[in-house]
JSON list of C-alpha atoms in Angstrom, two decimals:
[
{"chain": "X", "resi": 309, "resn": "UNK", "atom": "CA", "xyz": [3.34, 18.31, 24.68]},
{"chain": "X", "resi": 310, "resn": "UNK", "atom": "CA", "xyz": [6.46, 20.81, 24.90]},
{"chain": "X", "resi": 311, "resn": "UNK", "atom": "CA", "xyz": [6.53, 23.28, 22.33]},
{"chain": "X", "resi": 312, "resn": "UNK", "atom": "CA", "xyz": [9.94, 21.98, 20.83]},
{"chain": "X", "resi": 313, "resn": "UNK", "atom": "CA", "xyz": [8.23, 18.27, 20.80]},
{"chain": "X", "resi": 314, "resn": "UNK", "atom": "CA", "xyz": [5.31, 19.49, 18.53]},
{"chain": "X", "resi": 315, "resn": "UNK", "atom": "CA", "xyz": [7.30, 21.62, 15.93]},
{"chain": "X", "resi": 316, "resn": "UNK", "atom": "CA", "xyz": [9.68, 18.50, 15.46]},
{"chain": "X", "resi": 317, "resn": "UNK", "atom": "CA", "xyz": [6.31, 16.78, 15.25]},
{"chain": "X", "resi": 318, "resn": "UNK", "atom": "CA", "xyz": [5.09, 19.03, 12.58]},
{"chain": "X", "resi": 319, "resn": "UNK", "atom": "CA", "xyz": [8.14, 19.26, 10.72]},
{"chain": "X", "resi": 320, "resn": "UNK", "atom": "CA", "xyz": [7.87, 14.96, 10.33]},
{"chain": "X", "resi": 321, "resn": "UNK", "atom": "CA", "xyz": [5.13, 15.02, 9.03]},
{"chain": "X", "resi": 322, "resn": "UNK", "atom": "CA", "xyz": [6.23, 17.70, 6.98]},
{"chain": "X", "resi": 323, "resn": "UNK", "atom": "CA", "xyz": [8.78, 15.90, 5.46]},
{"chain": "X", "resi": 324, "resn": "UNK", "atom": "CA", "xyz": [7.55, 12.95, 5.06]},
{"chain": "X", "resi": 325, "resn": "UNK", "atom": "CA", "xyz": [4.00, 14.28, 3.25]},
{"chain": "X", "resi": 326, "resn": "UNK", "atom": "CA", "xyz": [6.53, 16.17, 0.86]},
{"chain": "X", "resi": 327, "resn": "UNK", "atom": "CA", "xyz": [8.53, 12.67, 0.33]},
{"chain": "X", "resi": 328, "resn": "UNK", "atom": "CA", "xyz": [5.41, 11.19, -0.50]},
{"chain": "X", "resi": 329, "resn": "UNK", "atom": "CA", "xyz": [4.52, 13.67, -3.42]},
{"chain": "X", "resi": 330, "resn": "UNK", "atom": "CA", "xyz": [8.12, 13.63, -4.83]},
{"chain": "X", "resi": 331, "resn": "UNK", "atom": "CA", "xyz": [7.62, 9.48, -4.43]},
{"chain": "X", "resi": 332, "resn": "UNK", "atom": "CA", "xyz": [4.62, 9.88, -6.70]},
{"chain": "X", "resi": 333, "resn": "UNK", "atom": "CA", "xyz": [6.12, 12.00, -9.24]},
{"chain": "X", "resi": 334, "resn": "UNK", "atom": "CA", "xyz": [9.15, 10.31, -9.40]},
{"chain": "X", "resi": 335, "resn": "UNK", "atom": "CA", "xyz": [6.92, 7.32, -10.58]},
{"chain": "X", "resi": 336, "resn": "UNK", "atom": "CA", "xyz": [4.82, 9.35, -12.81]},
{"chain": "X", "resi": 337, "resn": "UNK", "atom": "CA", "xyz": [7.28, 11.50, -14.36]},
{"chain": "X", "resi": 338, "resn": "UNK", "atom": "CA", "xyz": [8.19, 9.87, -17.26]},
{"chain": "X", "resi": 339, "resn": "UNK", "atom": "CA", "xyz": [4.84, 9.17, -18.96]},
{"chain": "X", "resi": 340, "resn": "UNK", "atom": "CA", "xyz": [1.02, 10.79, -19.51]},
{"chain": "X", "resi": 341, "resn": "UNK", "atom": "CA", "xyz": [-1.09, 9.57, -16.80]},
{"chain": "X", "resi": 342, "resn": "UNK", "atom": "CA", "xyz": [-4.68, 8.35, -17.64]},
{"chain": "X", "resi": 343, "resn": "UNK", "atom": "CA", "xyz": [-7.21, 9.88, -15.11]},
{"chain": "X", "resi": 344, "resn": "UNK", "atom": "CA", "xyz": [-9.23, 7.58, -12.96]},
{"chain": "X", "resi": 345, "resn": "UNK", "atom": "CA", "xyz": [-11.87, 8.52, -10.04]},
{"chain": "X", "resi": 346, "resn": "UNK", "atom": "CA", "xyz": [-9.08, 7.82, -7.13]},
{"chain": "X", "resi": 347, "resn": "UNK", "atom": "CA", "xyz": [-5.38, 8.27, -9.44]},
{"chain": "X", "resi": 348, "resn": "UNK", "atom": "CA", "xyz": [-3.70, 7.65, -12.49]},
{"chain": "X", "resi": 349, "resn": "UNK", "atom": "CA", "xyz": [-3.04, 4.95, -15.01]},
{"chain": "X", "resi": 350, "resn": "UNK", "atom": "CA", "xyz": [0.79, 4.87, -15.29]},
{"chain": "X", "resi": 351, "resn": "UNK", "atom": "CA", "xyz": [1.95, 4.13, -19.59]},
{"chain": "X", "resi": 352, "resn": "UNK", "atom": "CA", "xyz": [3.77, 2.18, -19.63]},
{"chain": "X", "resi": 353, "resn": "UNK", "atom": "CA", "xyz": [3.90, 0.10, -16.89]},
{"chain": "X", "resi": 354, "resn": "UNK", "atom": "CA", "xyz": [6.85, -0.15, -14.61]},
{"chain": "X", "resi": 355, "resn": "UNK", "atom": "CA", "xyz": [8.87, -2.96, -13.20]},
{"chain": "X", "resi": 356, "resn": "UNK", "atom": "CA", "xyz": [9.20, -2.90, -10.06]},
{"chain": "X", "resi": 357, "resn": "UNK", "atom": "CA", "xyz": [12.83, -2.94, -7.96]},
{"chain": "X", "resi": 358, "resn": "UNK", "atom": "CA", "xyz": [13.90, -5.98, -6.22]},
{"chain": "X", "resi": 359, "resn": "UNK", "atom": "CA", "xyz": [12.43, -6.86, -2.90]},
{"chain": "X", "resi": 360, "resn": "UNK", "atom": "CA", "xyz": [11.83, -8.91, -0.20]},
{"chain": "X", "resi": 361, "resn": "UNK", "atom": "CA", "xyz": [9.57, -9.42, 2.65]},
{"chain": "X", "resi": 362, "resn": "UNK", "atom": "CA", "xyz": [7.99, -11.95, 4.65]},
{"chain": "X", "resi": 363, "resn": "UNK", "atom": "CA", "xyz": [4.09, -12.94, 5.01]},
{"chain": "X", "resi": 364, "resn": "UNK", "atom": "CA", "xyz": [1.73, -13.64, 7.89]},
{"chain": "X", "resi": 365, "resn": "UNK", "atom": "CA", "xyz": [2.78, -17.32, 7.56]},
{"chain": "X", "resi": 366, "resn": "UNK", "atom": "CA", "xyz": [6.33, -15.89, 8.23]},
{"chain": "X", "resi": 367, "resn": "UNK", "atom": "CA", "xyz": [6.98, -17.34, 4.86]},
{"chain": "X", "resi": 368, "resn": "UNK", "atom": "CA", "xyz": [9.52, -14.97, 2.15]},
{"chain": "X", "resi": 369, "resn": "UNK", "atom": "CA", "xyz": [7.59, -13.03, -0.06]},
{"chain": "X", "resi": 370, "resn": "UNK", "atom": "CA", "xyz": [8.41, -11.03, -3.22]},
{"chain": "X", "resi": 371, "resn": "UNK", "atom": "CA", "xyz": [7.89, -10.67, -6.82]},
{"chain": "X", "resi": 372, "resn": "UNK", "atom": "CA", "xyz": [7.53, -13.70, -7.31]},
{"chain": "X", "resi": 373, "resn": "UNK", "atom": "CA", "xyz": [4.27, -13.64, -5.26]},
{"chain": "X", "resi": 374, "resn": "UNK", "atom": "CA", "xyz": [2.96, -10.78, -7.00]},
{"chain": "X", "resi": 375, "resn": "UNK", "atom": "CA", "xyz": [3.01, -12.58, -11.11]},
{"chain": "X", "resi": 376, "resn": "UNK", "atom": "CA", "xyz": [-0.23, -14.64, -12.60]},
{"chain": "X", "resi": 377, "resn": "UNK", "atom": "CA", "xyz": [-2.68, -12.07, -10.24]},
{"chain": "X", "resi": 378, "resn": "UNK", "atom": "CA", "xyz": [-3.70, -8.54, -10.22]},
{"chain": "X", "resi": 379, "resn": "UNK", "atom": "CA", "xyz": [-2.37, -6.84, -6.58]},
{"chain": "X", "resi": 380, "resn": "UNK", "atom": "CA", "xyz": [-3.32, -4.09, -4.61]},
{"chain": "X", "resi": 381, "resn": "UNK", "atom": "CA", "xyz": [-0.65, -3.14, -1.93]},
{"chain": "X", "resi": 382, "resn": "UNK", "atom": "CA", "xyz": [-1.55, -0.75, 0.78]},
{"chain": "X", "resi": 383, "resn": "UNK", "atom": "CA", "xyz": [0.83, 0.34, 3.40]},
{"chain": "X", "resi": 384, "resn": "UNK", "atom": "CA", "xyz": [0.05, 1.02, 6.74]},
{"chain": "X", "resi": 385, "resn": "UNK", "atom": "CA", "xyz": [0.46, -0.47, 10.64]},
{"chain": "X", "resi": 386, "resn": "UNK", "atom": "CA", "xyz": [-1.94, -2.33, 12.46]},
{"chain": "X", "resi": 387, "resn": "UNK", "atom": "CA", "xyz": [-2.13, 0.65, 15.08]},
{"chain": "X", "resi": 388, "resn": "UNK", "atom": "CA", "xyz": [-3.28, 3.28, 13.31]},
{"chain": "X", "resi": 389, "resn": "UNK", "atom": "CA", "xyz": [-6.00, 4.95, 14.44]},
{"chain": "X", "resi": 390, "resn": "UNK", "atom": "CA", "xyz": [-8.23, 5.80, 11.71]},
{"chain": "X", "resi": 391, "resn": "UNK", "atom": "CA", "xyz": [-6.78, 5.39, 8.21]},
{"chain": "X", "resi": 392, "resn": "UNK", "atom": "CA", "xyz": [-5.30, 2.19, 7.40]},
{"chain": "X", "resi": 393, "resn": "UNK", "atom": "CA", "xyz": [-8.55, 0.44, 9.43]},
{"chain": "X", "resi": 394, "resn": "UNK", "atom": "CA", "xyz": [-10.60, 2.60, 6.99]},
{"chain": "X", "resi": 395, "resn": "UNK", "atom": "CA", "xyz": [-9.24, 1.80, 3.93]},
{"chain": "X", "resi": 396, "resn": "UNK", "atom": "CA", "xyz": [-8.72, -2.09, 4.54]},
{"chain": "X", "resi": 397, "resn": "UNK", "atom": "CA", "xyz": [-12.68, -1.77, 5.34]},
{"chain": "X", "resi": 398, "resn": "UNK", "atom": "CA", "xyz": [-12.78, -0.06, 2.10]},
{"chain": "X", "resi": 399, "resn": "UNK", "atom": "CA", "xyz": [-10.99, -2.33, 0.26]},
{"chain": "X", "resi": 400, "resn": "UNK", "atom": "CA", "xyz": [-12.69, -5.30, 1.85]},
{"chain": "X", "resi": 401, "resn": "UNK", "atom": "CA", "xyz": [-15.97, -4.05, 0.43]},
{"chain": "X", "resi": 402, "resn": "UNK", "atom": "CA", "xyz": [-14.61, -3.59, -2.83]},
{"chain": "X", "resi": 403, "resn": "UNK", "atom": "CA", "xyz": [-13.47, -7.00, -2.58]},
{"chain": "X", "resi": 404, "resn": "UNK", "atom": "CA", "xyz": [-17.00, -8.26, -1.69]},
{"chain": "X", "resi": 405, "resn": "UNK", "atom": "CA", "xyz": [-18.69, -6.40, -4.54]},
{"chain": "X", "resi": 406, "resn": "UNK", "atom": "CA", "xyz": [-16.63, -7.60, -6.79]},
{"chain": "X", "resi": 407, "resn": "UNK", "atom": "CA", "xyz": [-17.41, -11.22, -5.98]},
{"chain": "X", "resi": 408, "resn": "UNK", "atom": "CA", "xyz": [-20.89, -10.59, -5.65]},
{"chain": "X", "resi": 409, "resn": "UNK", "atom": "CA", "xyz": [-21.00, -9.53, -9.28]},
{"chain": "X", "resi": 410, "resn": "UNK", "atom": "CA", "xyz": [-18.54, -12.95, -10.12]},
{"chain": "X", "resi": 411, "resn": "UNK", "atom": "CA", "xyz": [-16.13, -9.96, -11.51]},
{"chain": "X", "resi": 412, "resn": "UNK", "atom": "CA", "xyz": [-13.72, -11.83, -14.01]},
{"chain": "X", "resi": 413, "resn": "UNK", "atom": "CA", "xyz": [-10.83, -10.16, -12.20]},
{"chain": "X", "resi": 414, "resn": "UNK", "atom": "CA", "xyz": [-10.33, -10.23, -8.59]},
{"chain": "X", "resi": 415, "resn": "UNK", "atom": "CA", "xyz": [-7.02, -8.67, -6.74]},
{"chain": "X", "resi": 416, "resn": "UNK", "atom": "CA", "xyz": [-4.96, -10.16, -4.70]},
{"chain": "X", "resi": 417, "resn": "UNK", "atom": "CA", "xyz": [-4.76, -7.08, -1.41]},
{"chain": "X", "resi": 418, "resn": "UNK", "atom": "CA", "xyz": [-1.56, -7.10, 0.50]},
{"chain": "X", "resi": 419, "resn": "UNK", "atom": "CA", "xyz": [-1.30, -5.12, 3.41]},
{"chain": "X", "resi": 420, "resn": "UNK", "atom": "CA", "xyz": [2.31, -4.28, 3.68]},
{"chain": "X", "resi": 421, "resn": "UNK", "atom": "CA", "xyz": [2.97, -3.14, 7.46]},
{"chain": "X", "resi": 422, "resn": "UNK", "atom": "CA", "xyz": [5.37, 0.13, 7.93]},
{"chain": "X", "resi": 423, "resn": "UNK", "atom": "CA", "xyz": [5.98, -0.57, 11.58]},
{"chain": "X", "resi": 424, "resn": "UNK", "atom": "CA", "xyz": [8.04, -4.13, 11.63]},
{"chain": "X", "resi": 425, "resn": "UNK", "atom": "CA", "xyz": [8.52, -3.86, 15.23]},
{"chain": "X", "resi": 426, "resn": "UNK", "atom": "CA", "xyz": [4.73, -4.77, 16.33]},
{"chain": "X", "resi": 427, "resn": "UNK", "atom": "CA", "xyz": [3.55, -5.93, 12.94]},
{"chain": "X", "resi": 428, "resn": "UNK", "atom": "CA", "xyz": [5.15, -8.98, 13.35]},
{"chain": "X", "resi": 429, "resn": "UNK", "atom": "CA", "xyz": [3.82, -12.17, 11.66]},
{"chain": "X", "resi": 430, "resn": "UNK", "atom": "CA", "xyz": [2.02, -13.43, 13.84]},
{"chain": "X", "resi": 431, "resn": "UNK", "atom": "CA", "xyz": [0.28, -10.09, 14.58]},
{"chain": "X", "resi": 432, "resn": "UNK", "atom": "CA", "xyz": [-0.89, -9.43, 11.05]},
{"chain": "X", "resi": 433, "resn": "UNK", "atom": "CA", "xyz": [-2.47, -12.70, 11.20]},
{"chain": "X", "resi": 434, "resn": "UNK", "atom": "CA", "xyz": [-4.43, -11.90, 13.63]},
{"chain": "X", "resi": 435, "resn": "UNK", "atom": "CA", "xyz": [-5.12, -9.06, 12.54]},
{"chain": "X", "resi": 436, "resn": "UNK", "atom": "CA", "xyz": [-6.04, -8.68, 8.90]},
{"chain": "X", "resi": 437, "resn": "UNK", "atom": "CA", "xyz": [-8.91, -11.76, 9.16]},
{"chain": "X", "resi": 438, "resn": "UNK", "atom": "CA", "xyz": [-10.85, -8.70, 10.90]},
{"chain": "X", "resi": 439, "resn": "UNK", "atom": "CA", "xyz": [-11.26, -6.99, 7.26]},
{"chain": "X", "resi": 440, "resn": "UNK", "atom": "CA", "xyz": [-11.20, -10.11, 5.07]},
{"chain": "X", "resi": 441, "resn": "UNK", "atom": "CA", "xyz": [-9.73, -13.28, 5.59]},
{"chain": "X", "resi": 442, "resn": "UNK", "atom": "CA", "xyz": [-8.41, -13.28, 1.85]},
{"chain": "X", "resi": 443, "resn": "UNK", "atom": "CA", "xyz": [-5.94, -9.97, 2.64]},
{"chain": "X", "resi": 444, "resn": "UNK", "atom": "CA", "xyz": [-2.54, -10.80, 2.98]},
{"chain": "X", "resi": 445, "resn": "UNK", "atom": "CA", "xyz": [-0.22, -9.06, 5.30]},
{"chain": "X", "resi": 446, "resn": "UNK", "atom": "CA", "xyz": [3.55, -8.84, 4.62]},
{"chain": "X", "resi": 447, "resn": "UNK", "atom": "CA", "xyz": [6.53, -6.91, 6.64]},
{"chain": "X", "resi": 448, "resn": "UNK", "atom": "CA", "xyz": [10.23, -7.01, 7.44]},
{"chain": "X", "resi": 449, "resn": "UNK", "atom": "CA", "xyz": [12.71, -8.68, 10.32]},
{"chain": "X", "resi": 450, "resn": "UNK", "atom": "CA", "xyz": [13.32, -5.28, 11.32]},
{"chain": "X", "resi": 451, "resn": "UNK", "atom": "CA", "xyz": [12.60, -1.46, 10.74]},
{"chain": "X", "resi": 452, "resn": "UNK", "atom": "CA", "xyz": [15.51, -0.23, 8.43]},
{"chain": "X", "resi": 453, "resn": "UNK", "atom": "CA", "xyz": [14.76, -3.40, 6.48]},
{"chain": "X", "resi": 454, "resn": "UNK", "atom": "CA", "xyz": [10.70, -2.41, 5.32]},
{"chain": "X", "resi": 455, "resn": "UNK", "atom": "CA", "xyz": [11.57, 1.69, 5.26]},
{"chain": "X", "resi": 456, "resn": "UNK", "atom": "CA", "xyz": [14.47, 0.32, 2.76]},
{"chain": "X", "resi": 457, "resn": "UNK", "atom": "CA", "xyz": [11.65, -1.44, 1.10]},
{"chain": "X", "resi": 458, "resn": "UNK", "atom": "CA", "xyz": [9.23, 1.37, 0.83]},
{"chain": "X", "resi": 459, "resn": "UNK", "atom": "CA", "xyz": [11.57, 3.45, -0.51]},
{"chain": "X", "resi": 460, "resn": "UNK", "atom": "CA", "xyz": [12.24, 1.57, -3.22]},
{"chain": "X", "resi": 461, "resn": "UNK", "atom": "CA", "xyz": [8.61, 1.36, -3.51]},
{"chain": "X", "resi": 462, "resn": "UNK", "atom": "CA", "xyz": [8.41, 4.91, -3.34]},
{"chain": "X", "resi": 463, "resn": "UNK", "atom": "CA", "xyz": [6.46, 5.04, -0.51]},
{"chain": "X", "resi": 464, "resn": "UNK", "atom": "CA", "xyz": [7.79, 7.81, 2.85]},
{"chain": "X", "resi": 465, "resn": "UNK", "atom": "CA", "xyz": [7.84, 6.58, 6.25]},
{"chain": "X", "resi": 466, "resn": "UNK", "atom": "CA", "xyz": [9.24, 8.19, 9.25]},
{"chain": "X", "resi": 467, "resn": "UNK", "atom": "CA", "xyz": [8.32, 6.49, 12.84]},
{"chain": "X", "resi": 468, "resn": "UNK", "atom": "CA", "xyz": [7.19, 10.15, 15.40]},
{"chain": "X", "resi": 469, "resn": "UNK", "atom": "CA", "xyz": [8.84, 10.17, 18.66]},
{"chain": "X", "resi": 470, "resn": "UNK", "atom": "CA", "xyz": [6.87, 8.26, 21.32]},
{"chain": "X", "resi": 471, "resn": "UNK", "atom": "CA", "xyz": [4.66, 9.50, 23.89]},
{"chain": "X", "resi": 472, "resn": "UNK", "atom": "CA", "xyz": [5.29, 8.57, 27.62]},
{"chain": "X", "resi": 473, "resn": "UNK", "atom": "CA", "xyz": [3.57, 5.62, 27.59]},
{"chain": "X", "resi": 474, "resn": "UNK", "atom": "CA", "xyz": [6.18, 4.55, 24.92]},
{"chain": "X", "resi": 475, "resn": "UNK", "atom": "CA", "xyz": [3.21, 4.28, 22.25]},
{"chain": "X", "resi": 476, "resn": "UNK", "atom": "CA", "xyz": [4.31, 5.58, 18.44]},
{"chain": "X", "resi": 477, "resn": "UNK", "atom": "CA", "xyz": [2.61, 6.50, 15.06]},
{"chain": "X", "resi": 478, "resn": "UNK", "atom": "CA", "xyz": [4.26, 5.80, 11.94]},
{"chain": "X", "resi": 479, "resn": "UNK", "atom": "CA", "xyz": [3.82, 8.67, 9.31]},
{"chain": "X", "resi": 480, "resn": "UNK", "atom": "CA", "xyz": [3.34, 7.02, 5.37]},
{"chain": "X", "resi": 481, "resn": "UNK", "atom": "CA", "xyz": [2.46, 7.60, 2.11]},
{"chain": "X", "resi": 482, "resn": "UNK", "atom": "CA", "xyz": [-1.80, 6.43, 2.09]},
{"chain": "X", "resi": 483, "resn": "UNK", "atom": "CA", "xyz": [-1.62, 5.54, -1.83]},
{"chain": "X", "resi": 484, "resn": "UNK", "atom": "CA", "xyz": [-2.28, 2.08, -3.38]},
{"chain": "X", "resi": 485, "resn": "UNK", "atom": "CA", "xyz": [0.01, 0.44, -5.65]},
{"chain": "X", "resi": 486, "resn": "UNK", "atom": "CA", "xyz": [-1.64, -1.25, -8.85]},
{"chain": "X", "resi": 487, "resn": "UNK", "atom": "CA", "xyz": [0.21, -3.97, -10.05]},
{"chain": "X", "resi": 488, "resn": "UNK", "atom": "CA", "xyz": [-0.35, -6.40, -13.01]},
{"chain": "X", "resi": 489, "resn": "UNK", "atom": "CA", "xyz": [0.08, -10.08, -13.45]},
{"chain": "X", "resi": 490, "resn": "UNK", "atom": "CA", "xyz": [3.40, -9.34, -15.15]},
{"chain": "X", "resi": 491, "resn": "UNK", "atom": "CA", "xyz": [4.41, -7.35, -11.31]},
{"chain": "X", "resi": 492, "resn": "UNK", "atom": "CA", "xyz": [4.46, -4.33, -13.08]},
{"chain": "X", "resi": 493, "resn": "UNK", "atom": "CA", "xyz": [3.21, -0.99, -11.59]},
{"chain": "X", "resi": 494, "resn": "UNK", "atom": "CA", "xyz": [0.44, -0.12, -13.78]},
{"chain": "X", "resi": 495, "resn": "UNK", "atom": "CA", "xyz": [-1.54, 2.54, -11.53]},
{"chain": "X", "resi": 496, "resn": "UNK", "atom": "CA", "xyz": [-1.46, 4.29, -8.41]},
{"chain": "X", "resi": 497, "resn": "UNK", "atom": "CA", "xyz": [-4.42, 5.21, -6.39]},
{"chain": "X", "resi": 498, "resn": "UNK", "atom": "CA", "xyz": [-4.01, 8.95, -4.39]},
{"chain": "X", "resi": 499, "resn": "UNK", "atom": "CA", "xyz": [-8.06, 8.49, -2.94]},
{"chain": "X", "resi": 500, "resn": "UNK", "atom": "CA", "xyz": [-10.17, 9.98, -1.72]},
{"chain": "X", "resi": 501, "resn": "UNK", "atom": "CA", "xyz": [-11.33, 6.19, -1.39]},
{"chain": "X", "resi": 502, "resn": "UNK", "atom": "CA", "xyz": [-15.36, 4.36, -1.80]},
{"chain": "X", "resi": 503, "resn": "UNK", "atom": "CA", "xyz": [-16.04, 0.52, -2.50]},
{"chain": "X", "resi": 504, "resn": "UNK", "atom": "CA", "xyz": [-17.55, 1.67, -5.51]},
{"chain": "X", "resi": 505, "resn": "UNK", "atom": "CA", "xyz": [-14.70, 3.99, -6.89]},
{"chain": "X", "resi": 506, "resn": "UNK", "atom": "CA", "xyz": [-12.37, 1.44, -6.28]},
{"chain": "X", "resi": 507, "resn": "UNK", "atom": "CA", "xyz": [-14.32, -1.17, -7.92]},
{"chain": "X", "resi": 508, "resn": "UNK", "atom": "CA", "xyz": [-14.93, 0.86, -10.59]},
{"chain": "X", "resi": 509, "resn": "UNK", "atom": "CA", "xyz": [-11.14, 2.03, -11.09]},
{"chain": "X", "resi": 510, "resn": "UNK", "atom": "CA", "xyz": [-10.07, -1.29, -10.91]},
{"chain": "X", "resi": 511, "resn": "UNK", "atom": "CA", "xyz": [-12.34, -2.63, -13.35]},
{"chain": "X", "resi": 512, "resn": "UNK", "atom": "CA", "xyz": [-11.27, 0.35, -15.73]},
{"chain": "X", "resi": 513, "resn": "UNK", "atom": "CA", "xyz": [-7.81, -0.48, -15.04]},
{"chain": "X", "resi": 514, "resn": "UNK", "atom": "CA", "xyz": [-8.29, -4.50, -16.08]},
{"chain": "X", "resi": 515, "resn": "UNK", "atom": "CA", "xyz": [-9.55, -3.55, -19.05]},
{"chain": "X", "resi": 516, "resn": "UNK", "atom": "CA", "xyz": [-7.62, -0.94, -20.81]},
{"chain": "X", "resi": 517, "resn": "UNK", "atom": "CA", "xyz": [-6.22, -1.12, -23.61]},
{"chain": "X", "resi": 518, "resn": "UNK", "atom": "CA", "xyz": [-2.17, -2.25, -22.53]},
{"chain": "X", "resi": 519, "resn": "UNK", "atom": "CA", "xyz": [-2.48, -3.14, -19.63]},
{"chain": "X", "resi": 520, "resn": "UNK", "atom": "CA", "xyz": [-0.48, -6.05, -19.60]},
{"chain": "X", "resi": 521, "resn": "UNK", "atom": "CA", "xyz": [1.81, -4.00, -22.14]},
{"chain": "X", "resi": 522, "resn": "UNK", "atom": "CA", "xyz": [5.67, -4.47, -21.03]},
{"chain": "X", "resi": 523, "resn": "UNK", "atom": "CA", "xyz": [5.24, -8.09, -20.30]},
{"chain": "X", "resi": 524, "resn": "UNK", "atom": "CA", "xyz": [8.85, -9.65, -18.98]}
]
């Protein structure tokens, strides 16, 4: 790699690793934050901006989707190397634990795909049956259309320039998104992530006192 190629590199990820940590202030900043094992209870909760997407099914998803269920959204690309397939695994265990102990409460996990170009629908159906047939994947007709999303969300993305072999990475914010029933952001997890910290944040999450507080 020239040496102009890897400081533009480096300054990407710069940027968007400093966008991330101004995104999760900027939802934190009103409020104390409980402490959990992998982040921080948000109080209150907040709603969440408009948005729209569309599903594996190529079906329109939004908040709609997200009310009468407790959501985890993770964003990430189906080619990443390392850690969006590590924390779907992750989250996939968390998910089996949690049925294995008939938890009360069981998230719905949406895996909500940064790079619209090769995550299309069809892809992430193919794809996200590999952690856990239950996930559900969601992206946007094009790229401007999910990095306006994420924004809103808070969430940085920035696409690196591609290598010769035209292959990309996507740089993004690695948190998870809590929501409530109600669609309201009521946590977000920073990691480092386990199955059993997860479980066990989640769980502490559920049941705490207001956590449905702010209901619409």
């Amino acid at each position: 790699m020239k040496p102009h190629s890897k400081y533009l590199s480096f300054a990407l990820i710069c940027i968007v690793g400093v966008a991330g940590i101004a995104a999760e202030m900027w939802w934190r900043r009103p409020a104390p934050a409980a402490l959990l094992t992998t982040g921080s209870v948000l109080s209150p909760s907040r709603k969440l901006p408009d948005f729209s997407l569309i599903d594996q099914q190529g079906r329109a998803f939004g908040e709609a989707n997200l009310r009468g269920h407790w959501s985890l959204l993770f964003f990430g690309y189906a080619n990443c190397p390392y850690f969006c397939p590590t924390t779907l695994t992750t989250l996939a265990a968390m998910q089996a634990r949690l049925r294995a102990e008939h938890a009360a409460v069981l998230p719905q996990v949406i895996f909500v795909s940064v790079d619209a170009k090769r995550d299309t629908p069809a892809q992430l159906a193919r794809f996200l049956p590999n952690f856990d047939p239950g996930f559900i994947g969601v992206t946007a007709a094009d790229q401007p259309s999910i990095e306006a999303v994420a924004r809103k969300l808070g969430v940085a993305v920035s696409i690196l320039p591609a290598a010769a072999d035209g292959n990309y990475a996507v740089d993004h914010s690695s948190m998870i998104l809590v929501l409530n029933p109600d669609a309201r952001l009521t946590a977000i997890l920073t990691g480092p992530f386990s199955a059993n910290a997860l479980r066990t944040d989640f769980q502490h999450i559920v049941a705490a006192p207001g956590a449905l507080a702010g209901r619409s």
